[in-house]
CSV table of C-alpha atoms (C1' of nucleotides) in Angstrom, one decimal:
chain,number,residue,atom,x,y,z
V,1,MET,CA,0.0,0.0,0.0
V,2,GLU,CA,1.2,3.5,-0.9
V,3,LEU,CA,1.7,6.3,1.6
V,4,SER,CA,-0.2,9.5,1.1
V,5,ILE,CA,1.8,12.6,0.3
V,6,ILE,CA,1.3,13.8,3.8
V,7,ASP,CA,2.4,10.6,5.4
V,8,SER,CA,5.5,10.6,3.1
V,9,LEU,CA,6.3,14.0,4.4
V,10,LYS,CA,6.0,13.0,8.0
V,11,ALA,CA,8.0,9.8,7.3
V,12,GLY,CA,10.7,12.1,6.0
V,13,GLY,CA,10.6,14.3,9.1
V,14,LYS,CA,9.1,17.2,7.2
V,15,LYS,CA,6.5,19.6,8.3
V,16,LEU,CA,3.3,20.3,6.4
V,17,THR,CA,3.6,24.0,5.8
V,18,LYS,CA,1.4,26.4,3.9
V,19,ALA,CA,4.0,26.7,1.2
V,20,ARG,CA,4.2,23.0,0.7
V,21,LYS,CA,0.5,22.5,0.5
V,22,ALA,CA,0.3,25.3,-2.1
V,23,ILE,CA,3.2,23.9,-4.2
V,24,LEU,CA,1.8,20.5,-4.2
V,25,ALA,CA,-1.6,21.9,-5.2
V,26,VAL,CA,-0.1,23.7,-8.1
V,27,LEU,CA,1.7,20.6,-9.3
V,28,GLU,CA,-1.4,18.5,-8.9
V,29,LYS,CA,-3.4,20.9,-11.0
V,30,ASN,CA,-1.0,20.6,-13.8
V,31,ALA,CA,-0.9,17.2,-15.5
V,32,LEU,CA,2.3,17.9,-17.4
V,33,PRO,CA,5.7,18.8,-16.0
V,34,ILE,CA,6.1,22.5,-15.4
V,35,THR,CA,9.1,24.7,-14.7
V,36,VAL,CA,10.0,26.2,-11.4
V,37,ALA,CA,8.9,29.6,-12.7
V,38,GLU,CA,5.6,28.2,-13.7
V,39,VAL,CA,5.1,26.7,-10.2
V,40,HIS,CA,5.9,30.0,-8.7
V,41,ALA,CA,3.5,31.8,-11.1
V,42,GLY,CA,0.8,29.4,-10.1
V,43,LEU,CA,1.3,30.2,-6.5
V,44,VAL,CA,1.0,33.9,-7.2
V,45,LYS,CA,-2.1,33.4,-9.2
V,46,ALA,CA,-3.6,31.4,-6.3
V,47,ARG,CA,-2.8,34.4,-4.1
V,48,THR,CA,-0.3,32.4,-2.1
V,49,ASN,CA,2.9,34.3,-1.4
V,50,VAL,CA,5.8,31.9,-1.6
V,51,ASP,CA,9.3,33.0,-2.4
V,52,LEU,CA,10.9,31.5,-5.5
V,53,VAL,CA,13.7,30.2,-3.3
V,54,THR,CA,11.2,28.3,-1.3
V,55,VAL,CA,9.9,26.7,-4.4
V,56,TYR,CA,13.3,25.6,-5.4
V,57,ARG,CA,14.0,24.2,-1.9
V,58,ASN,CA,10.7,22.3,-1.7
V,59,LEU,CA,10.9,20.9,-5.2
V,60,ALA,CA,14.4,19.5,-4.3
V,61,MET,CA,13.1,18.1,-1.1
V,62,LEU,CA,10.0,16.5,-2.7
V,63,GLN,CA,12.2,15.0,-5.3
V,64,GLU,CA,14.4,13.5,-2.6
V,65,LEU,CA,11.4,11.9,-1.1
V,66,GLY,CA,10.3,10.6,-4.4
V,67,LEU,CA,7.1,12.6,-4.4
V,68,VAL,CA,7.9,14.6,-7.5
V,69,ASN,CA,9.8,13.8,-10.6
V,70,ALA,CA,12.3,16.0,-12.4
V,71,VAL,CA,12.2,16.1,-16.2
V,72,GLY,CA,14.8,17.6,-18.4
V,73,PHE,CA,14.1,18.5,-22.0
V,74,HIS,CA,17.4,20.3,-22.6
V,75,GLU,CA,15.7,23.6,-22.2
V,76,GLY,CA,18.2,25.0,-19.8
V,77,GLN,CA,15.9,24.4,-16.9
V,78,MET,CA,14.1,21.5,-15.2
V,79,ARG,CA,10.5,20.7,-15.1
V,80,TYR,CA,8.6,18.9,-12.3
V,81,GLU,CA,5.6,16.7,-12.0
V,82,VAL,CA,3.9,14.9,-9.1
V,83,VAL,CA,4.5,11.2,-8.9
V,84,HIS,CA,1.9,10.3,-6.4
V,85,GLY,CA,-1.1,8.4,-7.9
V,86,ARG,CA,0.3,8.5,-11.4
V,87,ALA,CA,1.6,5.6,-13.4
V,88,HIS,CA,5.2,5.7,-14.5
V,89,HIS,CA,5.4,7.3,-17.8
V,90,HIS,CA,7.5,9.5,-20.2
V,91,HIS,CA,7.0,12.5,-22.5
V,92,ILE,CA,7.5,13.9,-25.9
V,93,GLN,CA,8.1,17.6,-26.6
V,94,CYS,CA,7.6,19.5,-29.8
V,95,ARG,CA,10.8,21.2,-31.1
V,96,GLY,CA,8.6,23.9,-32.6
V,97,CYS,CA,6.2,25.1,-29.9
V,98,GLY,CA,7.5,23.3,-26.9
V,99,LYS,CA,4.3,21.5,-26.3
V,100,ILE,CA,4.6,18.4,-24.1
V,101,ILE,CA,2.5,15.2,-24.2
V,102,ASP,CA,2.4,12.3,-21.8
V,103,LEU,CA,3.3,8.9,-23.1
V,104,MET,CA,1.8,6.3,-20.9
V,105,LEU,CA,4.4,3.7,-21.6
V,106,CYS,CA,7.9,2.5,-20.6
V,107,PRO,CA,9.8,-0.2,-22.5
V,108,LEU,CA,12.7,-0.3,-20.0
V,109,LYS,CA,12.0,-3.0,-17.4
V,110,LYS,CA,13.9,-5.9,-19.1
V,111,LEU,CA,16.6,-3.6,-20.3
V,112,THR,CA,17.3,-2.4,-16.8
V,113,LYS,CA,18.0,-5.9,-15.7
V,114,LEU,CA,20.3,-6.4,-18.6
V,115,ILE,CA,22.2,-3.2,-17.9
V,116,GLU,CA,22.6,-4.2,-14.3
V,117,GLU,CA,24.2,-7.4,-15.3
V,118,GLN,CA,26.5,-5.8,-17.9
V,119,THR,CA,27.6,-2.8,-15.9
V,120,ARG,CA,27.5,-4.0,-12.3
V,121,PHE,CA,25.7,-0.8,-11.5
V,122,SER,CA,22.5,-1.0,-9.5
V,123,VAL,CA,20.1,0.9,-11.6
V,124,ASP,CA,17.5,2.9,-9.8
V,125,GLY,CA,16.1,5.3,-12.3
V,126,HIS,CA,16.1,6.5,-15.9
V,127,ALA,CA,15.1,9.5,-17.9
V,128,LEU,CA,13.5,9.1,-21.3
V,129,GLU,CA,12.1,11.9,-23.4
V,130,PHE,CA,11.2,12.0,-27.1
V,131,PHE,CA,11.5,15.0,-29.4
V,132,GLY,CA,9.8,15.8,-32.6
V,133,TRP,CA,7.3,18.0,-34.3
V,134,CYS,CA,3.6,18.2,-33.4
V,135,PRO,CA,0.9,18.2,-36.0
V,136,GLN,CA,0.6,22.0,-35.9
V,137,CYS,CA,4.3,22.7,-36.2
V,138,ARG,CA,5.5,20.2,-38.7
B,1,MET,CA,27.9,6.9,-47.5
B,2,GLU,CA,28.6,9.2,-44.6
B,3,LEU,CA,30.1,12.6,-44.9
B,4,SER,CA,33.4,13.3,-43.1
B,5,ILE,CA,33.3,15.9,-40.4
B,6,ILE,CA,35.1,18.4,-42.6
B,7,ASP,CA,32.7,17.7,-45.5
B,8,SER,CA,29.7,18.2,-43.2
B,9,LEU,CA,31.1,21.5,-42.1
B,10,LYS,CA,31.6,22.6,-45.7
B,11,ALA,CA,28.1,21.4,-46.5
B,12,GLY,CA,26.8,23.6,-43.7
B,13,GLY,CA,28.7,26.6,-45.1
B,14,LYS,CA,31.1,26.6,-42.1
B,15,LYS,CA,34.8,27.3,-42.1
B,16,LEU,CA,37.5,25.0,-40.8
B,17,THR,CA,39.1,27.1,-38.2
B,18,LYS,CA,41.8,26.4,-35.6
B,19,ALA,CA,39.3,26.6,-32.8
B,20,ARG,CA,37.0,24.0,-34.5
B,21,LYS,CA,39.7,21.6,-35.2
B,22,ALA,CA,40.9,21.8,-31.6
B,23,ILE,CA,37.4,21.4,-30.2
B,24,LEU,CA,36.7,18.4,-32.3
B,25,ALA,CA,40.0,16.9,-31.3
B,26,VAL,CA,39.2,17.3,-27.6
B,27,LEU,CA,35.8,15.7,-28.1
B,28,GLU,CA,37.3,12.9,-30.1
B,29,LYS,CA,39.9,12.2,-27.5
B,30,ASN,CA,37.1,11.7,-24.9
B,31,ALA,CA,34.9,8.7,-25.5
B,32,LEU,CA,32.3,9.9,-23.0
B,33,PRO,CA,30.2,13.1,-23.0
B,34,ILE,CA,32.0,16.0,-21.4
B,35,THR,CA,30.9,19.4,-20.1
B,36,VAL,CA,31.6,22.7,-21.9
B,37,ALA,CA,34.1,23.5,-19.1
B,38,GLU,CA,35.8,20.2,-19.7
B,39,VAL,CA,36.1,20.9,-23.4
B,40,HIS,CA,37.6,24.3,-22.6
B,41,ALA,CA,40.0,22.8,-20.1
B,42,GLY,CA,41.1,20.3,-22.7
B,43,LEU,CA,41.8,23.1,-25.1
B,44,VAL,CA,43.9,24.9,-22.5
B,45,LYS,CA,45.8,21.8,-21.7
B,46,ALA,CA,46.6,21.3,-25.4
B,47,ARG,CA,47.9,24.9,-25.4
B,48,THR,CA,45.2,26.0,-27.7
B,49,ASN,CA,43.8,29.3,-26.7
B,50,VAL,CA,40.1,29.3,-27.5
B,51,ASP,CA,37.6,31.5,-25.6
B,52,LEU,CA,34.9,29.7,-23.6
B,53,VAL,CA,32.3,31.6,-25.6
B,54,THR,CA,33.7,30.2,-28.8
B,55,VAL,CA,33.4,26.7,-27.3
B,56,TYR,CA,29.7,27.3,-26.6
B,57,ARG,CA,29.1,28.7,-30.0
B,58,ASN,CA,30.8,25.9,-31.8
B,59,LEU,CA,29.2,23.2,-29.8
B,60,ALA,CA,25.8,24.7,-30.6
B,61,MET,CA,26.7,24.8,-34.3
B,62,LEU,CA,28.1,21.3,-34.3
B,63,GLN,CA,24.9,20.1,-32.7
B,64,GLU,CA,22.8,21.8,-35.3
B,65,LEU,CA,24.8,20.0,-38.0
B,66,GLY,CA,24.3,16.7,-36.2
B,67,LEU,CA,28.0,16.2,-35.6
B,68,VAL,CA,27.8,16.3,-31.8
B,69,ASN,CA,25.2,15.1,-29.4
B,70,ALA,CA,24.0,16.9,-26.3
B,71,VAL,CA,23.4,14.8,-23.3
B,72,GLY,CA,21.7,15.9,-20.1
B,73,PHE,CA,22.1,14.2,-16.8
B,74,HIS,CA,20.2,16.7,-14.7
B,75,GLU,CA,23.4,18.1,-13.5
B,76,GLY,CA,22.6,21.7,-14.3
B,77,GLN,CA,24.7,21.7,-17.4
B,78,MET,CA,24.9,19.9,-20.7
B,79,ARG,CA,27.5,17.4,-21.9
B,80,TYR,CA,28.6,16.8,-25.4
B,81,GLU,CA,30.0,13.9,-27.4
B,82,VAL,CA,31.0,13.4,-31.1
B,83,VAL,CA,28.5,11.5,-33.2
B,84,HIS,CA,30.7,10.8,-36.1
B,85,GLY,CA,31.8,7.2,-36.6
B,86,ARG,CA,30.0,6.1,-33.5
B,87,ALA,CA,27.0,3.9,-33.2
B,88,HIS,CA,23.8,5.3,-31.6
B,89,HIS,CA,23.9,4.6,-27.9
B,90,HIS,CA,23.0,5.8,-24.4
B,91,HIS,CA,24.6,6.2,-21.0
B,92,ILE,CA,24.3,5.5,-17.3
B,93,GLN,CA,25.6,7.8,-14.6
B,94,CYS,CA,26.5,6.9,-11.0
B,95,ARG,CA,24.6,9.0,-8.5
B,96,GLY,CA,27.5,8.8,-6.2
B,97,CYS,CA,30.6,9.7,-8.1
B,98,GLY,CA,29.1,10.9,-11.3
B,99,LYS,CA,30.9,8.3,-13.4
B,100,ILE,CA,29.4,7.8,-16.9
B,101,ILE,CA,29.5,4.6,-18.9
B,102,ASP,CA,28.4,4.0,-22.5
B,103,LEU,CA,25.5,1.6,-23.1
B,104,MET,CA,25.8,0.4,-26.6
B,105,LEU,CA,22.1,-0.3,-27.0
B,106,CYS,CA,18.8,1.3,-27.9
B,107,PRO,CA,15.4,-0.3,-27.5
B,108,LEU,CA,13.4,2.5,-29.0
B,109,LYS,CA,13.0,1.8,-32.8
B,110,LYS,CA,9.6,0.1,-32.6
B,111,LEU,CA,8.4,2.3,-29.9
B,112,THR,CA,9.1,5.4,-31.9
B,113,LYS,CA,6.8,4.2,-34.7
B,114,LEU,CA,4.1,3.5,-32.1
B,115,ILE,CA,4.4,7.0,-30.6
B,116,GLU,CA,4.2,8.6,-34.0
B,117,GLU,CA,0.9,6.8,-34.7
B,118,GLN,CA,-0.5,7.6,-31.3
B,119,THR,CA,0.5,11.2,-31.0
B,120,ARG,CA,0.7,12.4,-34.7
B,121,PHE,CA,4.0,13.9,-33.8
B,122,SER,CA,6.9,13.2,-36.2
B,123,VAL,CA,9.5,11.9,-33.8
B,124,ASP,CA,13.1,12.8,-34.7
B,125,GLY,CA,15.0,12.1,-31.6
B,126,HIS,CA,15.1,11.0,-28.0
B,127,ALA,CA,17.1,11.2,-24.8
B,128,LEU,CA,17.6,8.2,-22.7
B,129,GLU,CA,19.8,8.1,-19.7
B,130,PHE,CA,20.0,5.6,-16.8
B,131,PHE,CA,20.9,6.4,-13.2
B,132,GLY,CA,22.2,4.2,-10.4
B,133,TRP,CA,25.1,3.3,-8.3
B,134,CYS,CA,28.4,2.0,-9.6
B,135,PRO,CA,30.2,-0.9,-8.0
B,136,GLN,CA,32.5,1.4,-6.0
B,137,CYS,CA,29.7,3.7,-4.7
B,138,ARG,CA,26.9,1.3,-3.8
R,1,DC,C1',38.3,41.0,-50.5
R,2,DT,C1',34.2,39.3,-48.3
R,3,DC,C1',31.8,37.1,-45.0
R,4,DT,C1',32.1,34.1,-41.2
R,5,DA,C1',34.4,33.3,-36.7
R,6,DT,C1',36.6,34.8,-32.6
R,7,DG,C1',37.7,37.4,-28.3
R,8,DC,C1',36.4,40.4,-24.8
R,9,DA,C1',33.0,42.6,-22.0
R,10,DA,C1',28.8,42.5,-20.2
R,11,DA,C1',24.1,40.8,-19.9
R,12,DT,C1',20.7,37.1,-18.8
R,13,DA,C1',18.9,33.1,-16.7
R,14,DA,C1',18.8,29.3,-13.6
R,15,DT,C1',19.9,27.8,-9.3
R,16,DT,C1',22.2,28.0,-4.6
R,17,DT,C1',23.7,29.8,-0.2
R,18,DG,C1',23.8,32.6,4.4
R,19,DC,C1',21.4,34.3,7.9
R,20,DA,C1',17.8,36.2,10.9
R,21,DA,C1',13.0,35.8,11.8
R,22,DG,C1',8.6,32.8,11.6
R,23,DC,C1',5.9,28.9,12.2
R,24,DA,C1',4.7,23.8,12.8
R,25,DC,C1',4.6,20.3,16.1
Y,1,DG,C1',10.1,26.0,23.3
Y,2,DT,C1',12.9,23.8,19.6
Y,3,DG,C1',14.1,22.9,15.2
Y,4,DC,C1',12.7,22.8,10.7
Y,5,DT,C1',11.1,26.6,7.2
Y,6,DT,C1',10.8,30.7,5.0
Y,7,DG,C1',12.0,35.3,3.0
Y,8,DC,C1',15.3,38.4,1.5
Y,9,DA,C1',19.7,39.6,-0.2
Y,10,DA,C1',23.4,38.2,-2.5
Y,11,DA,C1',26.4,34.9,-4.6
Y,12,DT,C1',27.3,31.3,-8.0
Y,13,DT,C1',27.0,28.9,-12.2
Y,14,DA,C1',25.6,28.1,-16.9
Y,15,DT,C1',24.8,30.2,-21.0
Y,16,DT,C1',23.9,34.1,-24.3
Y,17,DT,C1',24.5,38.6,-26.7
Y,18,DG,C1',26.8,42.9,-28.9
Y,19,DC,C1',30.4,44.6,-31.2
Y,20,DA,C1',34.9,45.4,-33.1
Y,21,DT,C1',38.7,42.8,-35.0
Y,22,DA,C1',40.9,38.6,-37.0
Y,23,DG,C1',41.1,35.1,-40.3
Y,24,DA,C1',39.4,31.4,-43.8
Y,25,DG,C1',38.1,30.7,-48.5
DNA sequence: CTCTATGCAAATAATTTGCAAGCAC
DNA sequence: GTGCTTGCAAATTATTTGCATAGAG
């Protein structure tokens, strides 16, 4: 059985602050991974005053606890999405307009085993993103 | 048949300068993807004076021509590797020491087709990196 | 000789750090 | 009350841009 977000915070010795509730709310409202600036903008729009630095610190903390996922599209910045309650998945981004779409698939289970045997690493994660051109941009 | 690096530069209307030769030499000496700072350090060590800005500009240009590949490990900076003469492949990085290893495999050919059908994107690339702990760090 | 490429300075953008005050538990 | 959290200011790091000069073809 899976811990709730709040339980996971407690288990990590973290407090449930106004800032954290608000940041999680913004992330949960957005299905797709968003930038730190977009999280912050979402907080401002919700009339929640949270410093940008606090957003950075909490996203890093939530990532350590495994509650959010960092996604990099080679944009010069990271994007974040909530993990909780969602199936493992990947994304594709349009090189034209930057649009992102969820891909509810992952072909890497078997491969991970193989890599562990070949490299002697213990593999505990992977990043997989696709790039291309969306119907509007191509 | 594949164009040589020099021919690819010519085809792109680019000049073969001392800086470019030196940057490509540094990249070719390193089998694994290296950071911009590491490219620059390699130039300095080879007693080639090339400004860091020139390194940035040339890596961007070489990437546009498809001669180098940008790899992101969520480190806050990009890494680059030469494409020329190498088989398509991916990497794994140790979360402890940062060590990178080549993985000479790619399981994504069929999946790409499927994604194109499902999303109506035309897919022209992907990024796939693995993370874990190397034998020394785990 | 012409047009691209480079160096230098400076700007921008993303992210991190230090420290005193605030708030959750 | 105590210690984790936050805000604010400032530092750091990565990357980009403007412009005059240098160099490849």
